[in-house]
Coordinates of C-alpha atoms in Angstrom, one line a residue:
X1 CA -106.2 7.3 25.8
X2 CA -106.1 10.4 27.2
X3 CA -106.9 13.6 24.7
X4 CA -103.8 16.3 24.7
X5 CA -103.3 20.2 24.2
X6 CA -100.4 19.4 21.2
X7 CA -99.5 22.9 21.8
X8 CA -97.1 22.0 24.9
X9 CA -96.3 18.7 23.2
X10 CA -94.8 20.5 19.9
X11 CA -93.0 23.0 22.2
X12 CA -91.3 20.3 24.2
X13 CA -90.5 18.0 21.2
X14 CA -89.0 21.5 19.4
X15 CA -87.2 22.4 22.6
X16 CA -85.9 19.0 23.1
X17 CA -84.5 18.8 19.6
X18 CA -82.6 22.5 20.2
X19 CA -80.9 20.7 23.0
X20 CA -79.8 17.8 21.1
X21 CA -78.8 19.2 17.7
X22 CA -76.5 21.6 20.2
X23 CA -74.3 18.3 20.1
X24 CA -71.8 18.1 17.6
X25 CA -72.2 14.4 17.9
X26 CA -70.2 13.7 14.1
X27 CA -69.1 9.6 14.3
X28 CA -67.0 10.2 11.6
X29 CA -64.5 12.8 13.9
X30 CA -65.5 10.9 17.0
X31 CA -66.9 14.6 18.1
X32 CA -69.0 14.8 21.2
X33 CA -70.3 11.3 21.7
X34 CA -69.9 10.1 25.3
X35 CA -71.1 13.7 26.4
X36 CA -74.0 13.2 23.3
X37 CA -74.9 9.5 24.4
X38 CA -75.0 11.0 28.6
X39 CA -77.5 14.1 27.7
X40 CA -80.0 10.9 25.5
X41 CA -79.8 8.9 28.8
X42 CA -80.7 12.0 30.7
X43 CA -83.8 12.9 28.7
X44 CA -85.0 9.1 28.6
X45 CA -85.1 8.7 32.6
X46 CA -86.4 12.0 32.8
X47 CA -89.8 10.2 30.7
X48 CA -89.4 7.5 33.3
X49 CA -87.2 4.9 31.3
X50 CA -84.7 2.6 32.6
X51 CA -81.8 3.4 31.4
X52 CA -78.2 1.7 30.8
X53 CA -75.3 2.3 28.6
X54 CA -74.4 -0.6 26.3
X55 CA -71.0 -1.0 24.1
X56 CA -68.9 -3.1 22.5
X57 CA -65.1 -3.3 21.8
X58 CA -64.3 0.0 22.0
X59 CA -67.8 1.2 20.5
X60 CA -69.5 4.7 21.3
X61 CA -71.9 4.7 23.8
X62 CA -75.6 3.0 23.2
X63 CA -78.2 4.0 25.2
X64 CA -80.9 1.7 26.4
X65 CA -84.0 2.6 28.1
X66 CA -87.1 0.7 28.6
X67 CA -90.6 2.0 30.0
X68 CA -93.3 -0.3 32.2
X69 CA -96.3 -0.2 30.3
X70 CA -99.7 -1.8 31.4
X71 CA -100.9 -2.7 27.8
X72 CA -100.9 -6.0 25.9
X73 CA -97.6 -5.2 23.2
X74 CA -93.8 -4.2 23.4
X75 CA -92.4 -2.1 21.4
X76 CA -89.1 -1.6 20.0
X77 CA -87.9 2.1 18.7
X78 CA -84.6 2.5 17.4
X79 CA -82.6 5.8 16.8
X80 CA -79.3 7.1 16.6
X81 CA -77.5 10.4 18.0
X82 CA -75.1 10.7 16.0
X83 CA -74.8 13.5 13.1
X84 CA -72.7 13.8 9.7
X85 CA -70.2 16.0 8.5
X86 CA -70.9 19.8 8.4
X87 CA -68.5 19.9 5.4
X88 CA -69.1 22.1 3.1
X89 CA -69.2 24.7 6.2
X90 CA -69.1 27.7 4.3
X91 CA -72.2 26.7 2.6
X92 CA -74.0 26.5 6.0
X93 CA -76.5 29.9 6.5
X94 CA -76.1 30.1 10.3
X95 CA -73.9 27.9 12.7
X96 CA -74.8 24.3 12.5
X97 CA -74.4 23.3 16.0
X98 CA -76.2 26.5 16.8
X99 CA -80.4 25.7 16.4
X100 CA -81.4 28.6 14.3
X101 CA -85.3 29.8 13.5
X102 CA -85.3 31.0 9.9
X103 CA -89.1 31.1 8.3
X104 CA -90.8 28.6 10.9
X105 CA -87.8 25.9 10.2
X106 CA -85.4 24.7 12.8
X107 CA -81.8 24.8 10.7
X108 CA -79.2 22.5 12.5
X109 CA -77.3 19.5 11.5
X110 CA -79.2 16.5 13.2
X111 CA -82.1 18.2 13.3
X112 CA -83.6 16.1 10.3
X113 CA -81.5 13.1 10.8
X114 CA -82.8 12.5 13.3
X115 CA -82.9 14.5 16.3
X116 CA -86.2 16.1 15.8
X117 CA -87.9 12.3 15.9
X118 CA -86.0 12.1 19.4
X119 CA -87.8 14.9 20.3
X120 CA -90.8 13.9 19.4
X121 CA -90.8 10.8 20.6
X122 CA -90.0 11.6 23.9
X123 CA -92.1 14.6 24.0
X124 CA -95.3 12.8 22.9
X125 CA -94.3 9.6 25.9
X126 CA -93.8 12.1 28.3
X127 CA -97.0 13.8 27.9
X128 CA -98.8 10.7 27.7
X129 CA -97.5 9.4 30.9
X130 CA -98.5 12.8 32.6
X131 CA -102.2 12.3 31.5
X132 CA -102.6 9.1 32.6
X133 CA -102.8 7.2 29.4
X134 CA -102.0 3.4 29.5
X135 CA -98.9 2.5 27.2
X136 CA -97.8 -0.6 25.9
X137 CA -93.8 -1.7 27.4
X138 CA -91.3 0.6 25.6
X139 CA -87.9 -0.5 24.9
X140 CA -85.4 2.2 23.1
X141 CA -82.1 1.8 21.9
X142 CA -80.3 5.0 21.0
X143 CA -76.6 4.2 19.7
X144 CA -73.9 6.7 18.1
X145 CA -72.5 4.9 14.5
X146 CA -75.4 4.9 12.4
X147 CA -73.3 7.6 10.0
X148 CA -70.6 5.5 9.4
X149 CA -72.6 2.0 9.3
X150 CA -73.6 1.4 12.0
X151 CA -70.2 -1.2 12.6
X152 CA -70.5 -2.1 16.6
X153 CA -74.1 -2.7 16.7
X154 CA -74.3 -6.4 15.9
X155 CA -72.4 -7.4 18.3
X156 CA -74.4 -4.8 20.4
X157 CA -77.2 -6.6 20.0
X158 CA -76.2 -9.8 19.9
X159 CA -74.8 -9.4 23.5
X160 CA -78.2 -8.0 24.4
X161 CA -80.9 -9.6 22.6
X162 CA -82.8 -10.3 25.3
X163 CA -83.2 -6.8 26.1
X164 CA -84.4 -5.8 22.8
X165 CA -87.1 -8.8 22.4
X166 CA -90.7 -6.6 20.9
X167 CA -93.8 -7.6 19.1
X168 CA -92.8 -4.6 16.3
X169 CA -90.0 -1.8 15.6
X170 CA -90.0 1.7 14.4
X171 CA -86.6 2.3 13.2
X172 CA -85.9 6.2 12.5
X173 CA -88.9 7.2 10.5
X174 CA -90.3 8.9 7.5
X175 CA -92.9 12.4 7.1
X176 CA -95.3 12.7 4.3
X177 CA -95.6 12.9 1.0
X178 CA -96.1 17.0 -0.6
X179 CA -99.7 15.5 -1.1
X180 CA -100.0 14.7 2.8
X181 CA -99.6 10.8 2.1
X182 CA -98.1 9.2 4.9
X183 CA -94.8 7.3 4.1
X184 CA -93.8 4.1 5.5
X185 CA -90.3 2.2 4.6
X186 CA -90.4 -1.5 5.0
X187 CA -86.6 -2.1 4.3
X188 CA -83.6 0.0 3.3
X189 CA -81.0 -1.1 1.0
X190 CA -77.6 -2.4 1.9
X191 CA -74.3 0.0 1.1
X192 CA -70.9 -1.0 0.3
X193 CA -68.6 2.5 0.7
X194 CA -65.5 2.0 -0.2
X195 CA -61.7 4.2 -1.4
X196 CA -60.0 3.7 -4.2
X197 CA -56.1 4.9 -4.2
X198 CA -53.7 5.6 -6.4
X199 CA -50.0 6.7 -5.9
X200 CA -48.2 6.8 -9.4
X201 CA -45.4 9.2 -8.4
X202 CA -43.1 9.8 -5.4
X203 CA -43.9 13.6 -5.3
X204 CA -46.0 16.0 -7.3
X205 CA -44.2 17.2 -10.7
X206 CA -44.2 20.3 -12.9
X207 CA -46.9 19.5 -15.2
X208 CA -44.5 20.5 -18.0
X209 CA -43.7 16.5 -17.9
X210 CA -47.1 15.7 -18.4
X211 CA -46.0 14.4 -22.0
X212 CA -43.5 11.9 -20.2
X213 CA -44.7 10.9 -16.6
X214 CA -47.6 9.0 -15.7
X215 CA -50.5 11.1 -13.7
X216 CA -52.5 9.7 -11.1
X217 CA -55.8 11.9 -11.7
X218 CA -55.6 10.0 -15.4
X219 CA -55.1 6.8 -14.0
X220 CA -57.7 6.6 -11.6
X221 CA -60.5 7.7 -14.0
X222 CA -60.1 5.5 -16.4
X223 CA -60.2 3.0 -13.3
X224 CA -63.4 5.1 -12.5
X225 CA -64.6 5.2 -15.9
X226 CA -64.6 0.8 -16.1
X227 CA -67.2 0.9 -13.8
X228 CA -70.1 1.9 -15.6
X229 CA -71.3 0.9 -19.1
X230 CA -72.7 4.1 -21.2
X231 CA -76.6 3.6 -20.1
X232 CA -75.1 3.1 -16.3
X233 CA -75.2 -0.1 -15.8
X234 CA -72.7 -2.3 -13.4
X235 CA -70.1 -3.6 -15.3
X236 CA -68.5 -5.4 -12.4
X237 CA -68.7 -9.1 -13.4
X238 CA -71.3 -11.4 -11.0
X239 CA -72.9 -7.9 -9.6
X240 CA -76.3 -8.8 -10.4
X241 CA -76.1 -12.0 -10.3
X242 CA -77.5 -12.8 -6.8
X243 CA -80.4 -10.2 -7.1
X244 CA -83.3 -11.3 -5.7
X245 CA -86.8 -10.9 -8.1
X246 CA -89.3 -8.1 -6.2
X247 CA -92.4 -9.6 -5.4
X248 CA -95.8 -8.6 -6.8
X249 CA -96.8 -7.6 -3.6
X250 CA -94.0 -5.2 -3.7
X251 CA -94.5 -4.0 -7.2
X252 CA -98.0 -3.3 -6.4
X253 CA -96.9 -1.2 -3.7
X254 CA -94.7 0.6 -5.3
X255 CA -97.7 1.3 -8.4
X256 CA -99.8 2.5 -5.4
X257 CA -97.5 5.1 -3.9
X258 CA -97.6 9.0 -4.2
X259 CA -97.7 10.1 -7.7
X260 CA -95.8 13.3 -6.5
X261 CA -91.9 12.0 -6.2
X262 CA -90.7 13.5 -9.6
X263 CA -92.7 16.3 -8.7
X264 CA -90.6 16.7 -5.9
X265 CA -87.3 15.9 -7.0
X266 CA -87.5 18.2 -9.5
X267 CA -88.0 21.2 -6.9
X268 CA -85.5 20.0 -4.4
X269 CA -83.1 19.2 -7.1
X270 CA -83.3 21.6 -10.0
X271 CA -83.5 19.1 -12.4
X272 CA -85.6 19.0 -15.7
X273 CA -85.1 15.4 -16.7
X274 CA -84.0 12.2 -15.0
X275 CA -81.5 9.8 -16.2
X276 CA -83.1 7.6 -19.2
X277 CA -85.8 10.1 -19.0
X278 CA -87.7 8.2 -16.6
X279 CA -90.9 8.9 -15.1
X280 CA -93.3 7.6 -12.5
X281 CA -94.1 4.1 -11.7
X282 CA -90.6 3.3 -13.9
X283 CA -89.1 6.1 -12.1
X284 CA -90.3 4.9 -9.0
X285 CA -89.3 1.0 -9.8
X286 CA -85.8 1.8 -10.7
X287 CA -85.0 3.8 -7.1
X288 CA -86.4 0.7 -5.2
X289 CA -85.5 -2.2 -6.7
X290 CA -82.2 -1.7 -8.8
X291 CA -78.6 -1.4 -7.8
X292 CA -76.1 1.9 -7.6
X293 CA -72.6 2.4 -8.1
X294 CA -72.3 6.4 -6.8
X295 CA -68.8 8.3 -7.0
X296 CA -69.3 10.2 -3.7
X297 CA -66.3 12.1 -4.4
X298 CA -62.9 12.6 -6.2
X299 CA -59.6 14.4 -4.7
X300 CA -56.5 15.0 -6.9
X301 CA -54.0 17.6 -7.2
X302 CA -54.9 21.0 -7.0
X303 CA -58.2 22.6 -6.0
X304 CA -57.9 26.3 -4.5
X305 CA -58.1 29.7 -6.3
X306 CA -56.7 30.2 -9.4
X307 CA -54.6 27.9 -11.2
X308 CA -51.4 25.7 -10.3
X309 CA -49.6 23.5 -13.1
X310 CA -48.9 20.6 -11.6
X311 CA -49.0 17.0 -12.5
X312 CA -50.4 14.6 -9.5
X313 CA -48.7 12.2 -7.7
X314 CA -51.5 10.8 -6.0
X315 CA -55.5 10.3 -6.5
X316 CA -58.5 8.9 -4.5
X317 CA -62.4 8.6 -5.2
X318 CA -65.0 7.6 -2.7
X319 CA -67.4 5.5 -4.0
X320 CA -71.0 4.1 -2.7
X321 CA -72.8 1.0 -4.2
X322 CA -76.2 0.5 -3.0
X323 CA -77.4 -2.7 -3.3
X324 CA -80.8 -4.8 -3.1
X325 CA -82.1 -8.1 -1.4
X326 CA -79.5 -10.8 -1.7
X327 CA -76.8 -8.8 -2.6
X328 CA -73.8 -9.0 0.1
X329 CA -71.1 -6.4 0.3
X330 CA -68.7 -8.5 1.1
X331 CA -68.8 -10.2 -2.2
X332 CA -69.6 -6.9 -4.0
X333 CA -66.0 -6.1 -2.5
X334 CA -64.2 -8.8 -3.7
X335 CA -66.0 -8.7 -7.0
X336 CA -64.7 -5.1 -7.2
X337 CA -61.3 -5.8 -6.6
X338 CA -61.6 -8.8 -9.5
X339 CA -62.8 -6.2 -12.2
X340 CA -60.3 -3.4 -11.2
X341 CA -57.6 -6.3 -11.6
X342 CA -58.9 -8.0 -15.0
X343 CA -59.1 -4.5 -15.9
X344 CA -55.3 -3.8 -15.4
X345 CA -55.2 -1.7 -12.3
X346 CA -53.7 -4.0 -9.4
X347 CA -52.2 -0.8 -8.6
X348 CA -55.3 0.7 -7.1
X349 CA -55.4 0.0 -3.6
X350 CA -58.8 -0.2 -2.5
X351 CA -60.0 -0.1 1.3
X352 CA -63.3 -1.1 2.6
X353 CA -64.6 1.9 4.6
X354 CA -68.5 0.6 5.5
X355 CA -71.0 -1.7 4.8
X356 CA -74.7 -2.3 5.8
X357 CA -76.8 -6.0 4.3
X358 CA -80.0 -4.9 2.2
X359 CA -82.9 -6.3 4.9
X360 CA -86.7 -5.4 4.8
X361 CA -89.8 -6.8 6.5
X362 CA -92.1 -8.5 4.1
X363 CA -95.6 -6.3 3.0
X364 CA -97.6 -9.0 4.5
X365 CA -96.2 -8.8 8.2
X366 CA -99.2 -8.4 10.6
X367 CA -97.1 -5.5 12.4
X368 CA -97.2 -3.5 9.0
X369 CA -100.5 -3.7 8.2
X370 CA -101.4 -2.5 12.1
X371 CA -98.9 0.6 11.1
X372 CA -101.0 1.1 7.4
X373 CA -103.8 1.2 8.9
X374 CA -103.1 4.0 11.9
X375 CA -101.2 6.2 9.6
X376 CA -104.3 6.0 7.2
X377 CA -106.8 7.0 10.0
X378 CA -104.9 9.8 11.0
X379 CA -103.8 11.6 7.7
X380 CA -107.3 10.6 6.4
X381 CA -105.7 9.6 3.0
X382 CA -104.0 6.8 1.1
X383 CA -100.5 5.1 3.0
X384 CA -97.1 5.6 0.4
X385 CA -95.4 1.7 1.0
X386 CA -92.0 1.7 -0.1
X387 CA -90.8 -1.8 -0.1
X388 CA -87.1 -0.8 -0.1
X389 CA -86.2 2.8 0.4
X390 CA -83.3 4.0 -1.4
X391 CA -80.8 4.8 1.9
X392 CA -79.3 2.3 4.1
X393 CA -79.8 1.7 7.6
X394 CA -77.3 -1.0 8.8
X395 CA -79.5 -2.1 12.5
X396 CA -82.2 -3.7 10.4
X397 CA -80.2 -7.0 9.6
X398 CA -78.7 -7.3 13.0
X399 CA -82.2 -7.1 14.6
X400 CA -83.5 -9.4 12.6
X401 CA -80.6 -11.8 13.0
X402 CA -80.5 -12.0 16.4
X403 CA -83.8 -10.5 17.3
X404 CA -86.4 -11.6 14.9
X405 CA -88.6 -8.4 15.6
X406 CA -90.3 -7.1 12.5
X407 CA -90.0 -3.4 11.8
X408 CA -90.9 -0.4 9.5
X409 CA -90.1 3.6 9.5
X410 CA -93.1 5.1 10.3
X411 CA -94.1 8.7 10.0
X412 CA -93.4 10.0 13.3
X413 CA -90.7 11.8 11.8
X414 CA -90.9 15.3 11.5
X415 CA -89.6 15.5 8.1
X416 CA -90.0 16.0 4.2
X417 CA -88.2 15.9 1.0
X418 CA -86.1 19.1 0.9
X419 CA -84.9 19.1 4.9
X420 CA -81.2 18.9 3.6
X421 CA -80.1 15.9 5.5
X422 CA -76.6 15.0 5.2
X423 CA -76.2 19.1 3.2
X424 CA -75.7 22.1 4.4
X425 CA -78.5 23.8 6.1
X426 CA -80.5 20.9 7.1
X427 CA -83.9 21.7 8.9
X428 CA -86.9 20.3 9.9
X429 CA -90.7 22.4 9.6
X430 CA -92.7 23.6 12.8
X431 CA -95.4 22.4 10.9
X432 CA -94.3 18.7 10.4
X433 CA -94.3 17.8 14.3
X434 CA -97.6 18.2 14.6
X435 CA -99.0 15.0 12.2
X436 CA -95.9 12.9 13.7
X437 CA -96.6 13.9 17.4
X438 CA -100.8 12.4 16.3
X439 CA -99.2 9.4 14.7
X440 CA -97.5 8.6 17.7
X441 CA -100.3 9.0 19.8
X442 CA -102.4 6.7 17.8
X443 CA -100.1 4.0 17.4
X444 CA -99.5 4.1 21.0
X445 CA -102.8 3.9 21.9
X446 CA -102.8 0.9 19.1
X447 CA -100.5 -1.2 21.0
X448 CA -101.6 -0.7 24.2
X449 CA -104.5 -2.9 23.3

């Protein structure tokens, strides 16, 4: 394969990800998608792809693209366009639909997750193609509802299977370690998001009558405060009961990772200790393998400056369960609904808002070990496996459904552990495109054979 200048190539893949984070491409407010999903199919047959738009029922644009190569392999990469909430914008140091330079870091929302990987993607193709260098068949889907689960793209896929048919997939990828370890996912758990709902009263009331009316910010914690035993645990009856046992192989991978996470989470967090004062390979066990029940947030009554003494008609929490192989979210729903009744509150009204299977492909997959062993080569130094990261990524159950292609993130990411996504002031580093732009070209020039 041809050898490259990566000066140009990180300039292009920095300048491509300006133009996208520009976007305000937020699924949640249906903001800027059709002109979002236009400007992806734009920059794809630009790199020579074949492009296409592909929907279903009413769904956001997806955008398909698929690149000729002359080498033995296809491959699959899979990304989104779309971008969270800005919320808390006051939070935010600069605009974030407005790319800002601040101390050789690109701040924008996107930019982490995961515009800059666009970017580089299609920077590192493009220059490829210019050289001369043979390529293995590229086929890219692009779609716009991975923030709020992702809920068209099964029967986006199943529609088009055909088109999405690979020897291997790179969903949206990972960085490296703060020890320059590479970091590849294997599988993401599944998510559950629900809201619970409570309306006690017809209007707010002077909370004077607090001694005599019923208040919904009372009611709905001690719905809240049900859910949890006092060490954390789940005490929603039957929610471990389908957990699947890790493997050894995926234990092993998870002794063998980075020793630096707590490391890290202490300096992106501002933490001193973590919860049961764990600490590494236990530490590392319990984000992979176990569970969650996460109150994303809480809104009740009165919130602005000062003080107001009132009593609240209504109440809502968001809550997020993460769950692990063989765990489903539909039953995790009804399960839910079962405690919250058992546990006198049939008066909560609770509304599925998302959900995404737990999937992963299995350590031993050929196509992962291909991945371990060009990330190794290039970084020079030992490959993080994580079995089951801690997010969720929806697409990797509906590829594997109707698609059977086995897939990992990789790290042709540009990112690390403090870039902010899904905060205020997400950012990506200058100096992180540079080992994802090498990856790329390696694994490339992997499959081509």
């Amino acid at each position: 394969m041809a050898s490259l200048d990566m000066r140009p190539v990180e300039q292009e893949a920095l300048d491509l990800t300006r133009e996208l984070c520009r976007k305000p491409s937020v699924s949640a407010e249906e903001r800027a998608l059709d002109e979002t999903a236009e400007l992806v199919e734009t920059l794809l047959t630009a790199a020579g792809f074949e492009t296409r738009q592909l929907a279903a029922d009413g769904s956001p644009p997806a955008v398909y693209g698929e690149l000729p190569g002359n080498g033995q392999a296809t491959l699959l990469l899979y990304n989104h366009y779309d971008v969270q909430p800005v919320d808390p914008i006051e939070l935010w140091e600069s605009p974030p639909f407005e790319p800002t330079m601040r101390d050789d870091r690109l701040y924008a929302r996107g930019a982490a997750d995961n515009k800059a990987e666009i970017g580089v993607r299609l920077a590192t193709i493009r220059a490829l193609r210019e050289a001369g260098s043979t390529l293995p068949t590229i086929r890219w889907i692009v779609e716009g509802e991975e923030e709020v689960a992702s809920p068209h793209f099964d029967a986006i896929v199943e529609r088009n299977a055909d088109l999405l048919r690979a020897d291997g997939c790179l969903w949206e990828g990972g960085g490296l370690a703060p020890d320059g370890r590479p970091e590849i996912a294997l599988g993401f758990k599944g998510n559950l998001a629900v809201r619970l709902d409570i309306e006690i009263l017809s209007e707010d009331a002077h909370s004077g009558l607090a001694g005599v009316l019923p208040s919904a910010a009372w009611r709905l914690h001690g719905a809240l405060a049900g859910l949890r035993d006092g060490n954390g645990g789940v005490r929603v009856a039957g929610f471990r009961h389908d957990i699947r046992e890790p493997t050894a192989e995926a234990r092993e991978a998870v002794a063998e990772q980075s020793p630096t996470l707590d490391e890290e989470l202490r300096d992106v967090y501002g933490v001193d200790h973590f919860v049961d004062d764990l600490s590494d390979v236990a530490l590392r066990e319990r984000m992979t393998f176990e569970p969650t029940c996460n109150i994303a947030g809480i809104h009740s009554g009165y919130s602005g400056p000062g003080m107001k003494t009132v009593l609240p008609a209504r109440a809502s929490a968001w809550l997020d369960f993460r769950l692990v192989p063989d765990q489903h979210p539909a039953k995790v729903f009804e399960q839910l609904r079962a405690h919250l009744d058992e546990q006198g509150f049939r008066d909560i009204e609770l509304t599925l808002l998302g959900s995404a299977e737990p999937a992963a492909t299995p350590v031993e997959e050929t196509f992962v070990s291909r991945v371990v062993n060009i990330a190794q080569h290039v970084a020079g130094k030992p490959v993080s496996v994580f079995p089951l990261a801690p997010a969720s990524l929806p697409i990797i159950a509906s590829l594997q459904r109707h698609v059977g292609v086995p897939g990992l993130s990789a790290p042709d990411n540009p990112v690390y552990g403090g870039c902010g996504a899904h905060a205020p002031n997400e950012h990506v580093r200058v100096s992180d495109f540079e080992p994802a732009i090498q990856f790329t070209i390696a694994l490339l020039d992997e499959l081509r054979r």
